[in-house]
DNA sequence: ACAAAAGTGTTTTTTATACACCCATGC
DNA sequence: GCATGGGTGTATAAAAAACACTTTTGT
């Protein structure tokens, strides 16, 4: 990346007045419906200007005394009930003009969005539907036009999800406490596509990492041999933390 | 990660007043002095409260009409002259209480820091020393106590540098246009430590990726056989972009 | 018995690692 | 010649990929 001359020129012009910001948090909330083999994103239909009637990412403005993470959790808790989830900060979008509420007459108030990325368990997530705004899961492949720059934020989150899955154990935050290896495989297939790995290779690599322990319990899913239930052993995972680890 | 009950409790208490933010940009600016085998960070000594006389990351508050990236470039350009550099957003720190200038009587004005991570070429970087504040390179292994939460930000940036180097061609943004393979190797050694890879293996892996082209020119560095000068071929790299690529 | 799903093992290919060795230059 | 750094090749070990095969259930 190079410093361009425009940047330098802008630096020299003395527009020293500081911008005032409202800071919002926008969440890209994913869930995985392995039964139908699809990744879903939680969207909210706006019922106020700007972008009235557009779909958008669930978000909120940060309140006095509230941390960014708390604001992200609050938004999430207002829209859905979940048990476990994975949540992390994504990226901050704050360029002038990204929110139409900014206008020259409003003393330069700007809207900065700190985006968060969440992965929740689809089966355990219950949408809280109150008042007259709509909340709904959308397939990540069929997203309607979104308000503001939320398309860009969503895309950023979608890339993060696919990458994170490969070197971080976020899948186990979103699986039930006890799960079959096939359930793990289905989750990976749904997010990364079916061609990422053969089941038997995936299986042996995952077990060799040594942080999944066999509970001894068996479970039947219709026909076929009963599957072993495994659980995530966070103690066994601890030493692997911060290591450049690949799960697939 | 689990939703804890404190979060829920906080949600229900209705403290609906929005926070007002000043948004700052803090830069973790790295350079690599391969001659002395050390990674350096640019620090600035504060000459105002809070944290007067502490060292800190070079930063600035965002002005009206200014994008976050522009603010990052402006800070950089005020402190050092560089030719090429790599710059990307790191993380946003905005929890209440991170800046002592926040106080209950100031109507909840908060200070949010959007941090950026930069890598510049040490040999080409000239420090601009004006007025009475000090700017200096510090070895990343010998950082003094920093103002605010800048230790945490620096640590975050240092991890990003080490990771990014392994799957992204940021090294070539900071090398001269034509370079020897040994110069690339030295850069990697300095940042990742000498034990990351054998030189001959590093060399063949890098060349096999196919985006370095031999200029045919030779250069002598004291004794020994003259080395070939290579250059980064961005056209050949283009198809590799967005691929999960490892350079070491 | 047979289909379906779980689980194991084996072969082949590719990639990583650790070196040994040759090449071109300065002194 | 010989030390020095540049550059190539090779043997070995490890890991990834492809796929054949066995085990245990439901029907």
Short mmCIF file of C-alpha atoms (C1' of nucleotides) in Angstrom, two decimals:
data_model
loop_
_atom_site.label_atom_id
_atom_site.label_comp_id
_atom_site.label_asym_id
_atom_site.label_seq_id
_atom_site.Cartn_x
_atom_site.Cartn_y
_atom_site.Cartn_z
CA UNK A 1 0.00 0.00 0.00
CA UNK A 2 1.30 3.42 -0.82
CA UNK A 3 0.69 6.79 0.70
CA UNK A 4 -1.10 8.71 -2.00
CA UNK A 5 -0.74 12.38 -2.60
CA UNK A 6 -4.39 13.08 -1.74
CA UNK A 7 -3.75 11.89 1.78
CA UNK A 8 -0.84 14.22 2.13
CA UNK A 9 -2.80 17.14 0.70
CA UNK A 10 -5.65 16.53 3.11
CA UNK A 11 -3.20 16.47 5.99
CA UNK A 12 -1.98 19.93 5.25
CA UNK A 13 -5.36 21.58 5.06
CA UNK A 14 -6.11 22.58 8.63
CA UNK A 15 -9.59 21.29 9.43
CA UNK A 16 -8.83 20.81 13.07
CA UNK A 17 -12.34 20.47 14.45
CA UNK A 18 -12.84 17.07 16.04
CA UNK A 19 -15.71 14.88 15.01
CA UNK A 20 -18.36 13.83 17.53
CA UNK A 21 -19.40 10.25 17.28
CA UNK A 22 -22.30 8.08 18.18
CA UNK A 23 -20.99 4.56 18.37
CA UNK A 24 -23.18 1.67 17.36
CA UNK A 25 -22.68 -2.04 17.50
CA UNK A 26 -23.87 -4.18 14.60
CA UNK A 27 -23.95 -7.94 14.91
CA UNK A 28 -23.49 -10.50 12.20
CA UNK A 29 -25.22 -13.43 13.88
CA UNK A 30 -24.79 -16.77 12.20
CA UNK A 31 -26.42 -20.08 12.88
CA UNK A 32 -26.11 -23.36 11.08
CA UNK A 33 -29.08 -25.50 10.18
CA UNK A 34 -27.32 -28.76 9.42
CA UNK A 35 -30.62 -30.54 8.72
CA UNK A 36 -31.19 -28.39 5.65
CA UNK A 37 -27.50 -27.81 5.01
CA UNK A 38 -27.59 -24.05 5.19
CA UNK A 39 -25.96 -21.18 7.00
CA UNK A 40 -28.33 -18.53 8.32
CA UNK A 41 -27.93 -14.89 9.29
CA UNK A 42 -30.24 -13.05 11.63
CA UNK A 43 -31.71 -9.90 10.06
CA UNK A 44 -34.03 -7.27 11.38
CA UNK A 45 -36.48 -5.27 9.29
CA UNK A 46 -36.16 -1.58 10.06
CA UNK A 47 -39.29 0.38 10.90
CA UNK A 48 -37.76 3.81 11.07
CA UNK A 49 -35.84 6.17 8.83
CA UNK A 50 -33.28 6.06 7.39
CA UNK A 51 -33.67 2.92 5.30
CA UNK A 52 -37.21 2.36 6.53
CA UNK A 53 -38.47 -1.13 5.60
CA UNK A 54 -34.98 -2.31 4.66
CA UNK A 55 -33.47 -5.36 6.27
CA UNK A 56 -30.43 -4.71 8.41
CA UNK A 57 -28.05 -6.32 10.85
CA UNK A 58 -29.32 -6.26 14.43
CA UNK A 59 -27.59 -3.38 16.13
CA UNK A 60 -27.85 -0.76 18.78
CA UNK A 61 -26.22 2.46 19.87
CA UNK A 62 -23.88 2.20 22.85
CA UNK A 63 -25.23 3.62 26.08
CA UNK A 64 -23.49 5.53 28.82
CA UNK A 65 -21.38 3.23 30.96
CA UNK A 66 -21.89 0.29 28.64
CA UNK A 67 -18.96 -1.63 27.16
CA UNK A 68 -18.92 -2.48 23.46
CA UNK A 69 -19.20 -6.18 24.19
CA UNK A 70 -22.11 -5.59 26.55
CA UNK A 71 -23.87 -3.65 23.82
CA UNK A 72 -23.34 -6.55 21.45
CA UNK A 73 -24.74 -9.02 23.99
CA UNK A 74 -27.68 -6.74 24.70
CA UNK A 75 -28.64 -6.56 21.02
CA UNK A 76 -28.38 -10.28 20.76
CA UNK A 77 -30.43 -10.90 23.88
CA UNK A 78 -33.15 -8.54 22.67
CA UNK A 79 -33.62 -10.50 19.45
CA UNK A 80 -33.05 -14.13 20.33
CA UNK A 81 -32.75 -16.44 23.28
CA UNK A 82 -29.75 -18.69 23.04
CA UNK A 83 -27.82 -20.88 25.42
CA UNK A 84 -24.27 -20.98 24.15
CA UNK A 85 -22.66 -18.77 21.62
CA UNK A 86 -19.37 -17.56 20.28
CA UNK A 87 -18.87 -13.81 19.93
CA UNK A 88 -15.97 -11.65 18.87
CA UNK A 89 -15.33 -8.21 17.49
CA UNK A 90 -15.07 -8.00 13.71
CA UNK A 91 -14.15 -4.59 12.38
CA UNK A 92 -15.03 -0.93 12.77
CA UNK A 93 -16.67 1.07 10.02
CA UNK A 94 -16.59 4.80 10.55
CA UNK A 95 -15.98 6.66 7.35
CA UNK A 96 -17.89 9.90 6.90
CA UNK A 97 -21.10 9.48 4.97
CA UNK A 98 -21.81 5.88 5.90
CA UNK A 99 -24.96 6.93 7.73
CA UNK A 100 -27.45 9.33 6.08
CA UNK A 101 -28.27 10.80 9.49
CA UNK A 102 -24.95 12.55 9.30
CA UNK A 103 -25.36 15.93 7.70
CA UNK A 104 -23.26 19.05 7.55
CA UNK A 105 -25.71 21.01 9.69
CA UNK A 106 -25.51 18.60 12.61
CA UNK A 107 -22.08 19.79 13.75
CA UNK A 108 -20.38 16.80 12.17
CA UNK A 109 -21.95 14.07 14.27
CA UNK A 110 -20.75 10.78 12.85
CA UNK A 111 -21.98 7.22 13.25
CA UNK A 112 -19.31 4.63 13.83
CA UNK A 113 -20.22 0.98 13.76
CA UNK A 114 -18.17 -1.54 15.68
CA UNK A 115 -19.26 -4.83 14.20
CA UNK A 116 -19.39 -8.09 16.05
CA UNK A 117 -19.55 -11.60 14.73
CA UNK A 118 -21.56 -14.27 16.54
CA UNK A 119 -22.21 -17.93 16.03
CA UNK A 120 -25.20 -19.41 17.85
CA UNK A 121 -26.84 -22.81 17.88
CA UNK A 122 -29.79 -22.81 15.50
CA UNK A 123 -31.74 -25.51 17.33
CA UNK A 124 -31.49 -23.65 20.63
CA UNK A 125 -32.14 -20.15 19.29
CA UNK A 126 -35.61 -18.75 19.82
CA UNK A 127 -36.50 -15.53 18.08
CA UNK A 128 -38.10 -12.95 20.33
CA UNK A 129 -40.82 -11.36 18.26
CA UNK A 130 -42.25 -8.31 19.86
CA UNK A 131 -43.70 -5.04 18.63
CA UNK A 132 -43.98 -4.48 14.93
CA UNK A 133 -40.52 -5.06 13.66
CA UNK A 134 -39.60 -8.30 12.07
CA UNK A 135 -36.73 -10.55 12.90
CA UNK A 136 -35.88 -13.45 10.68
CA UNK A 137 -33.19 -15.91 9.67
CA UNK A 138 -31.97 -15.52 6.10
CA UNK A 139 -29.89 -17.98 4.14
CA UNK A 140 -26.42 -16.50 3.72
CA UNK A 141 -26.72 -17.22 0.00
CA UNK A 142 -29.97 -15.26 -0.34
CA UNK A 143 -29.52 -11.97 1.41
CA UNK A 144 -31.80 -9.06 0.43
CA UNK A 145 -30.33 -5.58 -0.09
CA UNK A 146 -29.38 -4.30 3.34
CA UNK A 147 -29.48 -0.88 4.97
CA UNK A 148 -26.36 1.28 5.36
CA UNK A 149 -23.11 -0.57 4.59
CA UNK A 150 -24.41 -3.74 6.18
CA UNK A 151 -23.78 -5.80 3.05
CA UNK A 152 -20.09 -5.09 3.46
CA UNK A 153 -20.18 -5.90 7.17
CA UNK A 154 -22.02 -9.15 6.54
CA UNK A 155 -19.55 -10.16 3.89
CA UNK A 156 -16.70 -9.42 6.25
CA UNK A 157 -18.32 -11.59 8.90
CA UNK A 158 -18.98 -14.43 6.50
CA UNK A 159 -15.30 -14.55 5.57
CA UNK A 160 -14.33 -14.47 9.22
CA UNK A 161 -16.63 -17.40 9.96
CA UNK A 162 -15.14 -19.55 7.23
CA UNK A 163 -11.58 -18.76 8.27
CA UNK A 164 -12.11 -18.99 12.01
CA UNK A 165 -13.68 -22.41 11.72
CA UNK A 166 -10.47 -23.80 10.31
CA UNK A 167 -8.08 -22.84 13.07
CA UNK A 168 -10.24 -22.24 16.09
CA UNK A 169 -12.63 -24.50 18.01
CA UNK A 170 -15.66 -22.23 17.70
CA UNK A 171 -17.75 -25.14 16.44
CA UNK A 172 -17.78 -26.63 19.92
CA UNK A 173 -19.26 -23.47 21.40
CA UNK A 174 -22.29 -24.03 19.27
CA UNK A 175 -22.68 -27.79 19.36
CA UNK A 176 -24.57 -29.42 22.23
CA UNK A 177 -22.39 -30.46 25.18
CA UNK A 178 -22.29 -34.00 23.82
CA UNK A 179 -22.20 -34.60 20.11
CA UNK A 180 -21.30 -37.17 17.50
CA UNK A 181 -18.34 -36.71 15.20
CA UNK A 182 -20.73 -36.75 12.30
CA UNK A 183 -22.51 -33.72 13.74
CA UNK A 184 -19.18 -31.88 13.79
CA UNK A 185 -18.57 -32.97 10.21
CA UNK A 186 -22.00 -31.79 9.08
CA UNK A 187 -21.36 -28.38 10.65
CA UNK A 188 -18.06 -28.03 8.82
CA UNK A 189 -19.60 -29.22 5.56
CA UNK A 190 -22.44 -26.74 5.77
CA UNK A 191 -20.13 -23.80 6.34
CA UNK A 192 -17.12 -24.73 4.20
CA UNK A 193 -18.84 -26.76 1.47
CA UNK A 194 -18.76 -30.52 1.06
CA UNK A 195 -15.46 -30.66 -0.73
CA UNK A 196 -13.23 -29.50 2.10
CA UNK A 197 -12.41 -32.98 3.35
CA UNK A 198 -13.32 -36.64 3.35
CA UNK A 199 -15.21 -37.73 6.48
CA UNK A 200 -12.78 -40.39 7.59
CA UNK A 201 -9.77 -38.11 7.24
CA UNK A 202 -11.56 -35.28 9.02
CA UNK A 203 -12.40 -37.69 11.78
CA UNK A 204 -8.93 -39.03 12.36
CA UNK A 205 -7.30 -35.61 12.22
CA UNK A 206 -9.80 -34.22 14.73
CA UNK A 207 -9.33 -37.12 17.15
CA UNK A 208 -5.55 -36.97 16.86
CA UNK A 209 -5.63 -33.41 18.19
CA UNK A 210 -6.66 -34.99 21.47
CA UNK A 211 -9.21 -32.57 22.91
CA UNK A 212 -12.31 -34.59 22.18
CA UNK A 213 -13.08 -37.29 24.70
CA UNK A 214 -15.38 -40.23 24.15
CA UNK A 215 -18.14 -40.28 26.77
CA UNK A 216 -18.75 -43.96 26.15
CA UNK A 217 -22.41 -43.21 25.44
CA UNK A 218 -23.95 -44.29 22.18
CA UNK A 219 -26.79 -42.70 20.32
CA UNK A 220 -28.95 -43.99 17.44
CA UNK A 221 -30.01 -41.75 14.58
CA UNK A 222 -32.51 -43.92 12.66
CA UNK A 223 -30.86 -46.74 10.80
CA UNK A 224 -27.19 -47.51 11.00
CA UNK A 225 -24.65 -48.23 13.66
CA UNK A 226 -25.00 -46.12 16.82
CA UNK A 227 -22.55 -43.23 17.06
CA UNK A 228 -20.34 -42.44 20.00
CA UNK A 229 -21.00 -39.22 21.86
CA UNK A 230 -17.95 -37.04 22.35
CA UNK A 231 -17.41 -33.96 24.42
CA UNK A 232 -14.99 -31.05 24.14
CA UNK A 233 -12.28 -31.29 26.79
CA UNK A 234 -11.27 -27.69 27.44
CA UNK A 235 -8.47 -28.80 29.75
CA UNK A 236 -6.91 -30.88 27.00
CA UNK A 237 -7.36 -27.98 24.60
CA UNK A 238 -5.70 -25.38 26.83
CA UNK A 239 -2.11 -26.13 25.78
CA UNK A 240 -3.13 -25.92 22.12
CA UNK A 241 -4.51 -22.41 22.56
CA UNK A 242 -2.56 -19.75 20.67
CA UNK A 243 -0.92 -22.45 18.54
CA UNK A 244 -1.25 -22.19 14.77
CA UNK A 245 -3.64 -25.11 14.66
CA UNK A 246 -5.63 -26.46 11.75
CA UNK A 247 -8.86 -28.37 12.30
CA UNK A 248 -9.56 -29.46 8.79
CA UNK B 1 -18.43 -18.22 25.54
CA UNK B 2 -21.57 -18.02 27.62
CA UNK B 3 -23.99 -15.23 28.27
CA UNK B 4 -23.56 -14.51 31.93
CA UNK B 5 -26.29 -13.40 34.23
CA UNK B 6 -24.67 -10.02 34.86
CA UNK B 7 -25.10 -9.17 31.20
CA UNK B 8 -28.77 -10.02 31.35
CA UNK B 9 -29.25 -8.04 34.54
CA UNK B 10 -27.59 -5.01 33.02
CA UNK B 11 -29.87 -5.27 30.00
CA UNK B 12 -32.98 -4.99 32.10
CA UNK B 13 -31.96 -1.90 34.00
CA UNK B 14 -33.05 0.95 31.78
CA UNK B 15 -30.08 3.26 31.38
CA UNK B 16 -31.12 4.42 27.97
CA UNK B 17 -28.96 7.50 27.63
CA UNK B 18 -26.58 7.17 24.72
CA UNK B 19 -22.87 7.68 25.15
CA UNK B 20 -21.08 10.43 23.24
CA UNK B 21 -17.74 9.43 21.86
CA UNK B 22 -14.56 11.01 20.75
CA UNK B 23 -12.90 8.58 18.40
CA UNK B 24 -9.15 8.31 18.27
CA UNK B 25 -6.82 6.35 16.09
CA UNK B 26 -3.76 4.72 17.64
CA UNK B 27 -1.08 3.23 15.44
CA UNK B 28 1.20 0.32 16.19
CA UNK B 29 3.97 1.12 13.74
CA UNK B 30 6.55 -1.58 13.23
CA UNK B 31 9.80 -1.54 11.37
CA UNK B 32 12.44 -4.20 11.04
CA UNK B 33 16.12 -3.47 11.40
CA UNK B 34 17.55 -6.60 9.88
CA UNK B 35 21.12 -5.37 10.35
CA UNK B 36 20.75 -5.57 14.12
CA UNK B 37 18.17 -8.33 14.00
CA UNK B 38 15.44 -6.48 15.84
CA UNK B 39 11.86 -5.40 15.46
CA UNK B 40 11.10 -1.82 16.37
CA UNK B 41 7.97 0.04 17.40
CA UNK B 42 7.49 3.77 17.06
CA UNK B 43 6.58 5.44 20.34
CA UNK B 44 5.81 8.98 21.25
CA UNK B 45 6.47 10.59 24.63
CA UNK B 46 3.39 12.41 25.85
CA UNK B 47 3.74 16.01 26.98
CA UNK B 48 0.25 16.54 28.26
CA UNK B 49 -2.10 15.05 30.80
CA UNK B 50 -3.26 12.41 31.27
CA UNK B 51 -0.21 10.18 31.43
CA UNK B 52 2.15 13.12 31.03
CA UNK B 53 5.73 11.98 30.29
CA UNK B 54 4.60 8.41 29.55
CA UNK B 55 5.41 6.80 26.25
CA UNK B 56 2.43 6.01 24.07
CA UNK B 57 1.44 4.82 20.64
CA UNK B 58 1.28 7.63 18.09
CA UNK B 59 -2.36 8.56 17.77
CA UNK B 60 -4.77 11.33 17.05
CA UNK B 61 -8.42 12.17 17.44
CA UNK B 62 -10.52 11.90 14.29
CA UNK B 63 -11.51 15.20 12.74
CA UNK B 64 -14.72 16.25 11.05
CA UNK B 65 -14.95 14.80 7.56
CA UNK B 66 -11.92 12.60 8.05
CA UNK B 67 -12.02 8.85 7.50
CA UNK B 68 -10.48 6.52 10.04
CA UNK B 69 -7.82 5.41 7.59
CA UNK B 70 -6.98 9.01 6.74
CA UNK B 71 -6.55 9.75 10.42
CA UNK B 72 -4.18 6.80 10.67
CA UNK B 73 -2.16 8.02 7.69
CA UNK B 74 -2.11 11.55 9.06
CA UNK B 75 -0.67 10.40 12.39
CA UNK B 76 1.92 8.40 10.58
CA UNK B 77 2.85 11.22 8.24
CA UNK B 78 3.21 13.63 11.17
CA UNK B 79 5.76 11.40 12.86
CA UNK B 80 7.78 9.79 10.10
CA UNK B 81 8.50 10.06 6.41
CA UNK B 82 8.26 6.73 4.66
CA UNK B 83 7.99 5.57 1.10
CA UNK B 84 6.10 2.29 1.18
CA UNK B 85 4.15 0.81 4.00
CA UNK B 86 1.52 -1.70 4.88
CA UNK B 87 -1.41 -0.52 7.00
CA UNK B 88 -4.56 -2.20 8.25
CA UNK B 89 -7.09 -1.80 11.01
CA UNK B 90 -6.41 -3.84 14.12
CA UNK B 91 -9.12 -3.66 16.74
CA UNK B 92 -11.30 -1.16 18.57
CA UNK B 93 -10.99 -0.49 22.25
CA UNK B 94 -13.87 1.41 23.73
CA UNK B 95 -14.79 0.15 27.15
CA UNK B 96 -15.79 2.76 29.71
CA UNK B 97 -12.92 3.90 31.91
CA UNK B 98 -10.11 3.25 29.45
CA UNK B 99 -9.32 6.97 29.31
CA UNK B 100 -9.02 8.98 32.55
CA UNK B 101 -10.43 12.03 30.77
CA UNK B 102 -13.78 10.31 30.98
CA UNK B 103 -15.57 11.28 34.15
CA UNK B 104 -19.13 11.12 35.35
CA UNK B 105 -19.54 14.89 35.27
CA UNK B 106 -18.69 15.16 31.59
CA UNK B 107 -22.04 13.80 30.42
CA UNK B 108 -20.54 10.41 29.67
CA UNK B 109 -18.10 11.43 26.96
CA UNK B 110 -16.12 8.34 26.07
CA UNK B 111 -12.86 7.82 24.22
CA UNK B 112 -12.85 5.02 21.70
CA UNK B 113 -9.61 3.98 20.08
CA UNK B 114 -9.60 2.36 16.67
CA UNK B 115 -6.15 0.88 16.45
CA UNK B 116 -4.17 0.43 13.26
CA UNK B 117 -1.20 -1.73 12.54
CA UNK B 118 1.52 -0.54 10.19
CA UNK B 119 4.73 -2.00 8.86
CA UNK B 120 7.24 0.43 7.37
CA UNK B 121 10.72 0.11 5.98
CA UNK B 122 13.24 1.00 8.66
CA UNK B 123 15.94 2.12 6.25
CA UNK B 124 13.57 4.51 4.48
CA UNK B 125 11.82 5.86 7.58
CA UNK B 126 12.89 9.29 8.78
CA UNK B 127 11.60 10.50 12.10
CA UNK B 128 10.17 14.00 12.02
CA UNK B 129 11.28 15.61 15.23
CA UNK B 130 9.59 18.87 15.89
CA UNK B 131 8.43 20.78 18.93
CA UNK B 132 9.14 19.34 22.32
CA UNK B 133 7.73 15.89 22.16
CA UNK B 134 9.91 12.93 21.56
CA UNK B 135 9.50 10.25 18.97
CA UNK B 136 11.63 7.16 19.05
CA UNK B 137 11.96 3.58 17.91
CA UNK B 138 11.83 1.04 20.70
CA UNK B 139 12.78 -2.60 20.49
CA UNK B 140 9.62 -4.67 20.70
CA UNK B 141 11.32 -6.71 23.42
CA UNK B 142 12.07 -3.64 25.57
CA UNK B 143 8.94 -1.57 25.75
CA UNK B 144 8.56 0.88 28.65
CA UNK B 145 5.23 1.13 30.51
CA UNK B 146 2.79 2.78 28.14
CA UNK B 147 -0.03 5.25 28.64
CA UNK B 148 -3.70 4.18 28.66
CA UNK B 149 -4.25 0.59 27.47
CA UNK B 150 -1.53 0.93 24.86
CA UNK B 151 0.37 -2.09 26.16
CA UNK B 152 -2.61 -4.22 25.27
CA UNK B 153 -2.94 -2.61 21.83
CA UNK B 154 0.75 -3.06 21.12
CA UNK B 155 0.60 -6.69 22.13
CA UNK B 156 -2.39 -7.18 19.86
CA UNK B 157 -0.48 -5.63 16.98
CA UNK B 158 2.63 -7.68 17.62
CA UNK B 159 0.63 -10.88 17.39
CA UNK B 160 -1.02 -9.66 14.22
CA UNK B 161 2.37 -8.94 12.67
CA UNK B 162 3.68 -12.42 13.40
CA UNK B 163 0.57 -14.11 12.06
CA UNK B 164 0.09 -11.89 9.04
CA UNK B 165 3.63 -12.45 7.89
CA UNK B 166 2.96 -16.14 7.52
CA UNK B 167 0.02 -16.04 5.16
CA UNK B 168 0.16 -12.62 3.56
CA UNK B 169 2.82 -10.93 1.41
CA UNK B 170 3.19 -7.86 3.61
CA UNK B 171 6.97 -8.32 3.65
CA UNK B 172 7.14 -7.19 0.03
CA UNK B 173 5.42 -3.91 0.86
CA UNK B 174 8.34 -3.07 3.05
CA UNK B 175 11.26 -4.45 1.09
CA UNK B 176 12.90 -2.34 -1.62
CA UNK B 177 11.47 -2.90 -5.12
CA UNK B 178 14.31 -5.29 -5.88
CA UNK B 179 15.68 -7.53 -3.20
CA UNK B 180 17.64 -10.70 -2.65
CA UNK B 181 16.03 -13.82 -1.26
CA UNK B 182 18.35 -13.60 1.68
CA UNK B 183 16.93 -10.18 2.54
CA UNK B 184 13.47 -11.72 2.64
CA UNK B 185 14.79 -14.50 4.83
CA UNK B 186 16.45 -12.05 7.23
CA UNK B 187 13.17 -10.15 7.57
CA UNK B 188 11.28 -13.33 8.42
CA UNK B 189 14.00 -14.42 10.85
CA UNK B 190 13.96 -11.12 12.67
CA UNK B 191 10.21 -11.18 13.17
CA UNK B 192 9.53 -14.88 13.66
CA UNK B 193 12.80 -15.95 15.25
CA UNK B 194 15.59 -17.92 13.62
CA UNK B 195 14.07 -21.32 14.19
CA UNK B 196 11.04 -20.99 11.94
CA UNK B 197 12.71 -22.51 8.90
CA UNK B 198 15.92 -23.53 7.22
CA UNK B 199 17.07 -21.03 4.57
CA UNK B 200 17.15 -23.44 1.66
CA UNK B 201 13.67 -24.76 2.40
CA UNK B 202 12.31 -21.24 2.87
CA UNK B 203 13.84 -20.33 -0.44
CA UNK B 204 12.40 -23.16 -2.47
CA UNK B 205 8.94 -22.84 -0.96
CA UNK B 206 8.87 -19.12 -1.68
CA UNK B 207 10.00 -19.54 -5.26
CA UNK B 208 7.55 -22.38 -5.89
CA UNK B 209 4.68 -19.99 -5.10
CA UNK B 210 5.59 -18.29 -8.35
CA UNK B 211 5.10 -14.61 -7.65
CA UNK B 212 8.76 -13.66 -7.33
CA UNK B 213 10.52 -13.04 -10.60
CA UNK B 214 14.26 -13.00 -11.12
CA UNK B 215 15.35 -9.68 -12.60
CA UNK B 216 18.58 -11.26 -13.87
CA UNK B 217 20.55 -8.60 -12.01
CA UNK B 218 23.21 -9.64 -9.54
CA UNK B 219 24.40 -7.81 -6.48
CA UNK B 220 27.46 -8.30 -4.29
CA UNK B 221 27.30 -7.98 -0.51
CA UNK B 222 30.95 -8.13 0.53
CA UNK B 223 32.44 -11.57 0.18
CA UNK B 224 30.60 -14.49 -1.32
CA UNK B 225 28.81 -15.28 -4.51
CA UNK B 226 26.65 -12.45 -5.87
CA UNK B 227 22.94 -12.79 -5.14
CA UNK B 228 20.13 -12.53 -7.68
CA UNK B 229 17.75 -9.63 -7.34
CA UNK B 230 14.08 -10.60 -7.36
CA UNK B 231 10.96 -8.52 -7.57
CA UNK B 232 7.39 -9.08 -6.42
CA UNK B 233 5.13 -9.80 -9.38
CA UNK B 234 1.71 -8.55 -8.28
CA UNK B 235 0.09 -9.92 -11.43
CA UNK B 236 1.33 -13.41 -10.65
CA UNK B 237 0.18 -12.98 -7.07
CA UNK B 238 -3.36 -11.85 -7.95
CA UNK B 239 -4.84 -15.35 -8.35
CA UNK B 240 -3.35 -16.37 -5.00
CA UNK B 241 -5.10 -13.55 -3.20
CA UNK B 242 -7.75 -14.71 -0.72
CA UNK B 243 -6.25 -18.21 -0.77
CA UNK B 244 -5.19 -19.76 2.53
CA UNK B 245 -1.55 -19.44 1.64
CA UNK B 246 1.47 -20.10 3.78
CA UNK B 247 4.77 -18.37 3.09
CA UNK B 248 6.95 -20.20 5.52
"C1'" DA C 1 -30.63 -60.48 4.43
"C1'" DC C 2 -29.79 -55.93 3.27
"C1'" DA C 3 -29.40 -50.98 3.53
"C1'" DA C 4 -27.60 -47.35 6.19
"C1'" DA C 5 -24.65 -45.08 9.08
"C1'" DA C 6 -20.34 -45.51 12.12
"C1'" DG C 7 -15.78 -46.47 12.43
"C1'" DT C 8 -10.97 -48.51 11.01
"C1'" DG C 9 -7.20 -49.30 8.11
"C1'" DT C 10 -4.21 -49.12 3.95
"C1'" DT C 11 -2.15 -47.25 -0.11
"C1'" DT C 12 -0.59 -43.40 -2.64
"C1'" DT C 13 0.82 -38.84 -3.08
"C1'" DT C 14 2.41 -34.70 -1.46
"C1'" DT C 15 4.80 -31.78 1.59
"C1'" DA C 16 8.04 -30.72 5.30
"C1'" DT C 17 12.65 -31.23 7.34
"C1'" DA C 18 17.39 -31.87 7.60
"C1'" DC C 19 21.12 -31.86 5.54
"C1'" DA C 20 25.10 -32.37 2.04
"C1'" DC C 21 27.15 -30.33 -1.62
"C1'" DC C 22 28.35 -27.22 -5.61
"C1'" DC C 23 29.05 -22.17 -7.26
"C1'" DA C 24 30.98 -17.53 -7.58
"C1'" DT C 25 33.21 -13.96 -5.46
"C1'" DG C 26 36.79 -11.19 -2.25
"C1'" DC C 27 40.99 -11.39 -0.03
"C1'" DG D 1 43.79 -21.32 -1.76
"C1'" DC D 2 40.22 -20.59 1.25
"C1'" DA D 3 36.68 -18.25 3.70
"C1'" DT D 4 32.13 -16.44 2.73
"C1'" DG D 5 27.70 -16.18 1.39
"C1'" DG D 6 24.56 -17.84 -2.73
"C1'" DG D 7 22.23 -21.54 -4.70
"C1'" DT D 8 20.86 -26.65 -5.84
"C1'" DG D 9 19.82 -31.29 -4.83
"C1'" DT D 10 18.73 -35.47 -2.19
"C1'" DA D 11 17.34 -38.72 1.46
"C1'" DT D 12 14.18 -39.17 5.09
"C1'" DA D 13 10.09 -38.33 7.76
"C1'" DA D 14 5.59 -36.74 8.25
"C1'" DA D 15 1.24 -35.41 6.76
"C1'" DA D 16 -2.68 -35.11 3.45
"C1'" DA D 17 -5.80 -37.36 0.26
"C1'" DA D 18 -8.24 -41.16 -1.67
"C1'" DC D 19 -10.64 -45.01 -0.85
"C1'" DA D 20 -11.43 -49.94 0.57
"C1'" DC D 21 -13.21 -52.39 4.17
"C1'" DT D 22 -15.38 -53.83 8.70
"C1'" DT D 23 -18.87 -53.11 12.40
"C1'" DT D 24 -23.42 -52.43 14.26
"C1'" DT D 25 -27.77 -51.07 13.99
"C1'" DG D 26 -33.04 -50.75 11.81
"C1'" DT D 27 -36.22 -52.78 8.78
#
